[in-house]
Amino acid sequence: MGIVVLTMKASVIEVFLVLLVTGIHSNKEMTKKIKRPKFTVPQINCDVKAGKIINPEFIVKCPAGCQDPRYHVYGTDVYASYSSVCGAAVHSGVLDNSGGKILVQKVAGQSSYKGSYSNGVRSLSLPRWRESFVVSEGKPQKGVTYPSTLTYSSSKSPAAKAGETTKADHSSSVPGTTAQPVTLMQVPGTTMVGATHTTLPKPSPSAGSTSSSLRPQPVGQRSRELGEPDLWKPGSVLLDAGFVPKEELSTQSLEPVSQGDPNCKIDLSFLIDGSSSIGKRRFRIQKQFLADVAQVLDVGPAGPLMGVVQYGDNPATQFNLKTHTNSQDLKTAIEKITQRGGLSNAGRAISFVTKNFFSKSNGNRGGAPNVAVVMVDGWPTDKVEEASRFARESGINIFFITIEGATENEKQYVLEPNFANKAVCRTNGFYSLNVQNWFGLHKTVQHLVKRVCDVDRLACSKTCLNSADIGFVIDGSSSVGTSNFRTVLQFVANLSKEFEISDTDTRIGAMQYTYEQRLEFGFEEHSSKADVLNAIKKVGYWSGGTSTGAAINYALEQLFKKSKPNKRKLMILITDGRSYDDVRIPSTVAHHKGVITYAIGVAWAAQDELEVIATHPARDHAFFVDEFDYLYKLVPQVIQNICTEFNSQPRN
């Protein structure tokens, strides 16, 4: 009887194993057949307003013909959500009237929107609106999942009119994702219209925040476990609940928004480390640090503005200076940043910021100092020295925050020893912060804010005294004489003393001429004020004729041809007589090449010739004294005119 029971049990086990194997095989076959749906870009009509679309960030395709004035647009650069999405894209210059793909990002409501005429579209002004949006090229950002189907605030969407299939509000709008409920927040003093229970897709994890997406680490890069529990919980996002009747345009009110701290008017870029080595937990600490800084700064149009660039293998702008104009909106945007992963190429990020971030189109205000705060976990995986030099020469004040720097045993892996000192604006300790561990980062918030807001100490900001290549063209003809020539050199030295001289600030060069020309020293030869003054003192008197036209040509070729592209070019020519050759053509060439020319005449110099040599208007660029001993009186006036002209021009 026992044998029979054992036989029956064996049979049951065999059947179970057969079913199990069959099931596994079936599951594999089903897995092979299931393919993730390919992302398709939704198409919308020209009359679709941003406020009708619930999704906070999406890519859409606009048709041709959206330049038509029927499609109203409100604002400039940042648009009220009551605007036509595609009309705003044409107005901003992202699209022309032939249509195309665009990326739309919702941002906070503004207290006012300024209308303007741009790219064939007249946008209108609006006192206030609850929600805004910005448009950019329709290129997907790495790690962001965009909806193939848009979620609209009403059951009958505009896309449905065009024949597009739109899912109901209670379903997920992105294939392969699980919809999560979003509660709309009501700003005090505003009316919520159509505030029904709406669902939005839950974003998929970014490539940089999962352990499965780790890139191979190079030798010497500190590796950390990325599989830490994710406790970061972004707050609710204020979304437009839908269409708002026209009569509400003038009756809505927003919570008072700070205009910013006027004592800290800076344009600030944070370069945050999104490399794989940093780990999820530390990346969250970094974001919290940014949010704390944004809160303490008191961001606003009349005070500091702040944008964020994240770098890994390559840098990418998370948002620019004009995207968010108050601290609360900044904090919300910072919470949404996802980690990129990859290496820690800080040098590449600094180059990116110098070339792309501080532009007028990104909200740079010109008159406000440019500040870049670079955050590094451990050490960079590329070199920062050359990129930082170019940034400083462009007027960017670089700060470095190094967290958990290399230990003695790890220093052998650092690609560029002493990298922070090679990067910062000045090596006086003011621009560098070393934090022993990530958990102490929050203690540096007040220290950093105090430093970046100390505008008088931001030494790398472009000024009239630190941003030029100045070439002195000195008449050494026989009529000058040895004694007067020494007086001229003293005048050159007195002018040079007024400038901040270094290889990244103002640079000085000099040449002497008679019938012939001689380069005394070029822009790259002396990088300190003491060296320049010593070089001026050593210039010897030549004696000869006066060929000023040939001297100007020589200066363009031997001095200013080697000037850096981001430097202002100033030529200061000193002569005591009329030239034997033509000065009109060489002077015109100099002006066309962007060389600002100051003509200083002494004794027998011809006034009409000085006015031809000088940049227009001649009254600001041509000077004359009767005797060499009076040259010193011109120093304050020349410096004042140089600075007045500089301050009247757009900067950065």
Tab-separated table of C-alpha atoms in Angstrom, residues 30 51-52 58 85 92 110 116 130 155 163 189 214 231 263 287 298 309 345 347 406 408 455 470 501 514 587:
chain	number	residue	atom	x	y	z
A	30	MET	CA	4.847	36.290	-24.433
A	51	GLY	CA	-3.856	75.758	-20.330
A	52	LYS	CA	-6.072	73.142	-21.978
A	58	PHE	CA	5.425	67.496	-23.472
A	85	VAL	CA	0.999	76.921	-27.924
A	92	SER	CA	9.692	82.957	-29.793
A	110	GLN	CA	3.632	85.667	-13.631
A	116	SER	CA	5.930	92.419	-28.253
A	130	ARG	CA	-2.028	81.631	-12.917
A	155	SER	CA	-13.570	65.486	-22.141
A	163	GLY	CA	-9.078	62.923	-35.502
A	189	GLY	CA	-7.037	84.602	-4.127
A	214	LEU	CA	25.557	52.443	-14.343
A	231	LEU	CA	12.961	58.987	-0.114
A	263	ASN	CA	21.267	94.074	-2.749
A	287	LYS	CA	19.162	69.162	-4.695
A	298	ASP	CA	15.235	85.682	-2.382
A	309	VAL	CA	23.081	73.063	-15.436
A	345	ASN	CA	33.248	66.202	-16.651
A	347	GLY	CA	35.598	71.190	-17.405
A	406	ALA	CA	40.374	63.150	-2.448
A	408	GLU	CA	45.888	61.074	0.514
A	455	VAL	CA	29.030	92.155	-5.530
A	470	ILE	CA	45.215	98.102	-24.644
A	501	ILE	CA	46.358	93.789	-15.207
A	514	THR	CA	59.161	106.818	-36.651
A	587	SER	CA	42.203	104.545	-39.231
